[in-house]
Every structure is written in structure tokens, then in C-alpha cells.
mmCIF file of C-alpha atoms in Angstrom:
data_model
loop_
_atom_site.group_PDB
_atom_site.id
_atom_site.type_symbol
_atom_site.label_atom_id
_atom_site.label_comp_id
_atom_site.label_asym_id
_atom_site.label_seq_id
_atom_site.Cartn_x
_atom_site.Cartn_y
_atom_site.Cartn_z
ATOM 1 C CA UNK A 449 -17.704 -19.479 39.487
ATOM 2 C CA UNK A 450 -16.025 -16.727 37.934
ATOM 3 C CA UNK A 451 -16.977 -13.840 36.075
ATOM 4 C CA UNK A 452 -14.591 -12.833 33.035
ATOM 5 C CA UNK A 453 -14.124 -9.115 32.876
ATOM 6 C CA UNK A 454 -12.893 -7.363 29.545
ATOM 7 C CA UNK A 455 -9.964 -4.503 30.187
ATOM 8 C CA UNK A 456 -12.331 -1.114 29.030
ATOM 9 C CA UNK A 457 -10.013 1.661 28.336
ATOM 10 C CA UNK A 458 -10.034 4.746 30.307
ATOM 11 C CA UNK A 459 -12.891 7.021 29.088
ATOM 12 C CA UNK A 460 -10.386 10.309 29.311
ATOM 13 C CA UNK A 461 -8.135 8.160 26.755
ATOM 14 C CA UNK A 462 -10.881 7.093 24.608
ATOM 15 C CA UNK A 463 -12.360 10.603 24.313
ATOM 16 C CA UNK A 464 -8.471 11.447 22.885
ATOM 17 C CA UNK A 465 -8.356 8.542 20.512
ATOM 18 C CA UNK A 466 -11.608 9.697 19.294
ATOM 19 C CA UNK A 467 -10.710 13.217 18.995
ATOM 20 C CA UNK A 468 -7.263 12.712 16.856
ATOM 21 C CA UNK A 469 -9.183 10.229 14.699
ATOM 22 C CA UNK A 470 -11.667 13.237 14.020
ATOM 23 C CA UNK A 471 -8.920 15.554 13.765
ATOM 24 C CA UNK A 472 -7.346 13.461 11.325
ATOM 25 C CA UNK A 473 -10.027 12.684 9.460
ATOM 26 C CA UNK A 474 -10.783 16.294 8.505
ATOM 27 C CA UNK A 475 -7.245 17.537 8.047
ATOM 28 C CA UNK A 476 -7.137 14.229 5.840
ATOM 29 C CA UNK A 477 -10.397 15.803 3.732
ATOM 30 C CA UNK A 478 -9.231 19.074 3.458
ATOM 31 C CA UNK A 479 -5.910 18.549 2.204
ATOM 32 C CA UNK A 480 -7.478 16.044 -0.058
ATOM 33 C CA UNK A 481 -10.018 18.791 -1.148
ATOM 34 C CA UNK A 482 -6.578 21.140 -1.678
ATOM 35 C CA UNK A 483 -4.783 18.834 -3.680
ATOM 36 C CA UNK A 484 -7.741 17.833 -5.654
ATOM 37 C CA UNK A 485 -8.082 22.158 -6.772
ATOM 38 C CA UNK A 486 -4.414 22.316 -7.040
ATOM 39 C CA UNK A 487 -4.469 19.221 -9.806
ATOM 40 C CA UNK A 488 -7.711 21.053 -11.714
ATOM 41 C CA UNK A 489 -5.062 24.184 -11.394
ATOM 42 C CA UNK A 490 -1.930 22.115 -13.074
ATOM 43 C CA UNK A 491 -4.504 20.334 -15.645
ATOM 44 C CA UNK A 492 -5.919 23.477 -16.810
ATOM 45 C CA UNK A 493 -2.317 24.823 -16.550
ATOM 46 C CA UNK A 494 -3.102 28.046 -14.744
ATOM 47 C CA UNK A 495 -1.054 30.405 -14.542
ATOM 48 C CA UNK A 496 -0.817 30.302 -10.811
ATOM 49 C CA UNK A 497 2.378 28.245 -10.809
ATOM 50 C CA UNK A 498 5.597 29.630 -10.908
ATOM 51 C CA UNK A 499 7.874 28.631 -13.842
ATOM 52 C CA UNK A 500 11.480 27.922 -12.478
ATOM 53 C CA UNK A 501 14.395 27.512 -14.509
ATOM 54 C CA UNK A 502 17.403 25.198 -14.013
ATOM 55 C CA UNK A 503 15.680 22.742 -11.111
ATOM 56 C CA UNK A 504 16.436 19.169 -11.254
ATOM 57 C CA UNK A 505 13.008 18.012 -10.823
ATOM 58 C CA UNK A 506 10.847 19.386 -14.079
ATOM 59 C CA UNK A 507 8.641 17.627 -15.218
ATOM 60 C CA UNK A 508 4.529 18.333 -17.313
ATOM 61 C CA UNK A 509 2.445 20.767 -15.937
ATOM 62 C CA UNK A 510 -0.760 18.722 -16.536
ATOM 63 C CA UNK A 511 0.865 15.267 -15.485
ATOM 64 C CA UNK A 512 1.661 16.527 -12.323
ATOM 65 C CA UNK A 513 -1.869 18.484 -11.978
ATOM 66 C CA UNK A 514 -3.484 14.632 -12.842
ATOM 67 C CA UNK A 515 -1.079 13.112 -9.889
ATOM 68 C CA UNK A 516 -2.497 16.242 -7.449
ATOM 69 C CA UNK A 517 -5.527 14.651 -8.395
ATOM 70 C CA UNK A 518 -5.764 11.956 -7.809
ATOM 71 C CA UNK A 519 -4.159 11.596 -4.540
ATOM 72 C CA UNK A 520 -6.522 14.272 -3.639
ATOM 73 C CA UNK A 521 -9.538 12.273 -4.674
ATOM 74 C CA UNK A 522 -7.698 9.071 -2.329
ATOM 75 C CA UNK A 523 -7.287 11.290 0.560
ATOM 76 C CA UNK A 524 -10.732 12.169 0.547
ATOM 77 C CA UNK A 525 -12.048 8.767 0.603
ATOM 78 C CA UNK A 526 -9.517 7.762 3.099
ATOM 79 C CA UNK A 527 -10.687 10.395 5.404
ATOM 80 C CA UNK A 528 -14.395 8.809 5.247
ATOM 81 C CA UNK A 529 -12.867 5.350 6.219
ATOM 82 C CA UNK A 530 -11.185 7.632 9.083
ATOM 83 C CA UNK A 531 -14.722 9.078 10.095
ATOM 84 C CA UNK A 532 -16.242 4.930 10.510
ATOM 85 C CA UNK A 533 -12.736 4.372 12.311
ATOM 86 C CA UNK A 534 -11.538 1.630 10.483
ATOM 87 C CA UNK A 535 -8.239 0.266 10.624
ATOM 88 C CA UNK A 536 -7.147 0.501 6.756
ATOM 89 C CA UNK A 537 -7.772 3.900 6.548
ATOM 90 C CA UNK A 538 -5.328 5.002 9.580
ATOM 91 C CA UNK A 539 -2.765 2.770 7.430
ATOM 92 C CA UNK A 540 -3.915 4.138 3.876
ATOM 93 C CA UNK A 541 -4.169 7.887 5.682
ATOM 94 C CA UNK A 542 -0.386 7.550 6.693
ATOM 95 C CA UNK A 543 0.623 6.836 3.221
ATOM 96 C CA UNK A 544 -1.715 8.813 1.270
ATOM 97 C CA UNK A 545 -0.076 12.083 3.604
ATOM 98 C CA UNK A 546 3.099 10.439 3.016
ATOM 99 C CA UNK A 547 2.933 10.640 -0.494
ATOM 100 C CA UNK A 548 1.296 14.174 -0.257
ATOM 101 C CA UNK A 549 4.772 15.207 1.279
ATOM 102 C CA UNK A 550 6.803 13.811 -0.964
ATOM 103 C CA UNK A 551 4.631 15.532 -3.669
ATOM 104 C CA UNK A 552 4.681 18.827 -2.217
ATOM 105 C CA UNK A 553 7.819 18.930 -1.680
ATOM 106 C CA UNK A 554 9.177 17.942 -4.876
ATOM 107 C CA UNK A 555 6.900 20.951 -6.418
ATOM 108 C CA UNK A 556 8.396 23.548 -3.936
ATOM 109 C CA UNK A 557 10.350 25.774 -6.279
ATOM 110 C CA UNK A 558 6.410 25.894 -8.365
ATOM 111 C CA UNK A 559 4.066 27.039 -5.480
ATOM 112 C CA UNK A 560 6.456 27.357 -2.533
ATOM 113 C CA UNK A 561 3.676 28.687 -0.114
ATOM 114 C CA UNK A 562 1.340 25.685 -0.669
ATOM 115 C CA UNK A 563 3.686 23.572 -0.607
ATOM 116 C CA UNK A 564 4.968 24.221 3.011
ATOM 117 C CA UNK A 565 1.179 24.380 4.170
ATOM 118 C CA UNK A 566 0.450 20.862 2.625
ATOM 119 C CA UNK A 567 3.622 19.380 4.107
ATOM 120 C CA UNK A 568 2.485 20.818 7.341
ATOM 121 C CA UNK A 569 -1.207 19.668 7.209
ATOM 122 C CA UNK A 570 0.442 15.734 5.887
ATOM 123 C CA UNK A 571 2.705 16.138 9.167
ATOM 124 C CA UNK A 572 -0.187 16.653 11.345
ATOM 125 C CA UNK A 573 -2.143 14.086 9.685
ATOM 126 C CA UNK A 574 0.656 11.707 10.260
ATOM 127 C CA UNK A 575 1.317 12.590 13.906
ATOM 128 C CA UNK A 576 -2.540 12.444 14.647
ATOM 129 C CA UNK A 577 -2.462 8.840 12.776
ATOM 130 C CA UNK A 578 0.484 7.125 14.191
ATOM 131 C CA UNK A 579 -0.323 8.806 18.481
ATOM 132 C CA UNK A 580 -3.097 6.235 18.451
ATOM 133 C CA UNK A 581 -2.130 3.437 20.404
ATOM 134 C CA UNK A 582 -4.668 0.439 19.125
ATOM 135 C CA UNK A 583 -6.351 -0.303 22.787
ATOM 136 C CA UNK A 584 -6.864 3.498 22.798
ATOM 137 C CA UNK A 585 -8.630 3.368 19.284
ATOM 138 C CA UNK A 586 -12.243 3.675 19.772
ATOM 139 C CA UNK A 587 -13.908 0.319 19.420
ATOM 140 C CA UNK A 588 -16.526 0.509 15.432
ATOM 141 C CA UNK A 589 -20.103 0.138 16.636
ATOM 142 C CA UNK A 590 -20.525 -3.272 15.804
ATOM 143 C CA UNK A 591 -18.204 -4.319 18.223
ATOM 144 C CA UNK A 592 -19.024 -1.899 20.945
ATOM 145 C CA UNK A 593 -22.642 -3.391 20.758
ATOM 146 C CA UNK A 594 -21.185 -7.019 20.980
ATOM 147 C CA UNK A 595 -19.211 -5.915 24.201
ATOM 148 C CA UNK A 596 -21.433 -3.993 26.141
ATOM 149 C CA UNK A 597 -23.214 -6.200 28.809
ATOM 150 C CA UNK A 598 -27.131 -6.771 28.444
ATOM 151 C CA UNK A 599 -29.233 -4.173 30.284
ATOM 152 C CA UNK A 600 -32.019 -6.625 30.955
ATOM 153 C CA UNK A 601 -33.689 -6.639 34.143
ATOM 154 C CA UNK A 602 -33.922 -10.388 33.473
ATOM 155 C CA UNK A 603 -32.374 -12.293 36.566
ATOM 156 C CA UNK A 604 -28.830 -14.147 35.306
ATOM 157 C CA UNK A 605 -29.187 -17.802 35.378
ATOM 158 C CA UNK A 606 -25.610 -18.358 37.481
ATOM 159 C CA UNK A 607 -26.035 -15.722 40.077
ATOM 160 C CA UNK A 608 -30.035 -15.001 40.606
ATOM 161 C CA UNK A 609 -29.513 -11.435 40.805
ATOM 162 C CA UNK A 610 -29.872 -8.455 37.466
ATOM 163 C CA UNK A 611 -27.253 -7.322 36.033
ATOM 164 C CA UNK A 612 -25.266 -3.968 36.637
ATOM 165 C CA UNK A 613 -26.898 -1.087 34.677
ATOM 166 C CA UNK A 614 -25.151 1.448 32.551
ATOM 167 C CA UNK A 615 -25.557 4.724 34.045
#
């Protein structure tokens, strides 16, 4: 008889899929929780945004605080799905920082310092994101539970001897 053995990943590359998932996940939440203040700023049109003549791209102080906010508010719930490591929210996380790019970029004449930081935090989000190779991804707990062997001192029914213990 033969025993079928499932291919674990190697604990050192685990450990890193679990620690860009985390690291995503937070720089996911606080660039969310940035974007969501800058929106409040556009909505209640503060006067921390730089009026600039003569760009191509002008468009409504509160419209564009509303969009801040709300893909704010989407990149914080996206980071929570990143914290229970599921699947759509390393695809919605990608977009979401995506878009936050392409947002803070189109607003960099407006608040060219917090721009560049945002595009910066959405690259590293990205990078952190996409790395992840999916056998590398850390397994959710339901599955890890279904995959670990029994640690029963029961004897197996094929062999007559216990099964290996986890250390």
C-alpha cells in the first residue's frame, strides 16, 4: 500500500508569504485611512489643497474629495479580507492601489507631497500583492485544519502503528 503525501511548502517561504500578506494588509489600511481624511479634506473643501491654474485635469473639489472616499473606505475593507488571507482581496487590493495611483497622480499639481507618498505606499502594496506566488500563500484555517494529519494515538487501521506527531 501506499501512503499519499501532500507537497507542504517550506516553512522559511511560508513565514514570507505570511509576512508580505501582513505587510500588505496594513499599508492597504493605512493608505485607505489617508485617502478616506484626504476625501473629508476635498468634501469640506479645505483649504489645504493647492489651486493650480491652466492644468488639463480640473475638475470639483468635493467630487473628487467623495472619489478619495470612497476608495479609501474600499481599501480599508480590502485590507481586512487581506488580514483572513483570502484570495479576492489580494485581487481587489491590486486594483483598489491601482486605482489609488491613478488617483494620486492625476491630483499631483493639488497636493504634490501626498500624492508621491500615496503612489509610493499603492507601489508597495502592489509589489507585496503580486511577490506571492499561490503555493507560497499561507493556507486559511479551514483548510490548514482539513490538511493537517490526526494527532491521535489511535493505531491506523492499514499499518497497526500511531501516527507521526507534530512536534
Amino acid at each position: 500500500m501506499t501512503a499519499t503525501h501532500t507537497a507542504r511548502p517550506h516553512p522559511a517561504k511560508q513565514a514570507w508569504a505570511t509576512g508580505l500578506t501582513a505587510f500588505a494588509a496594513v499599508m492597504l489600511m493605512i493608505a485607505g485611512v489617508l485617502d478616506i481624511f484626504r476625501g473629508i479634506m476635498g468634501i469640506a473643501q479645505d483649504d489645504v489643497f493647492v489651486t493650480t491654474r491652466n492644468y488639463v485635469f480640473q475638475y470639483d473639489l468635493t467630487g473628487w474629495g467623495w472619489i478619495h472616499l470612497v476608495l479609501g473606505v474600499l481599501a480599508v475593507i480590502v485590507s481586512i479580507g487581506l488580514f483572513q488571507t483570502a484570495m479576492w482581496a489580494r485581487v481587489a487590493g491590486v486594483t483598489i492601489a491601482g486605482l489609488i495611483i491613478l488617483a494620486n497622480f492625476l491630483s499631483l499639481p493639488y497636493y504634490p507631497v501626498w500624492a508621491v507618498v500615496m503612489i509610493a505606499f499603492s507601489g508597495f502594496i502592489i509589489w507585496a500583492l503580486c511577490v506571492l506566488r499561490p503555493e507560497e500563500y499561507p493556507a486559511s484555517p479551514t483548510t490548514a485544519a482539513s490538511s493537517t494529519p490526526s494527532t491521535s494515538s489511535a493505531p491506523s487501521s492499514t499499518t497497526g502503528t500511531a501516527p507521526p506527531r507534530n512536534p
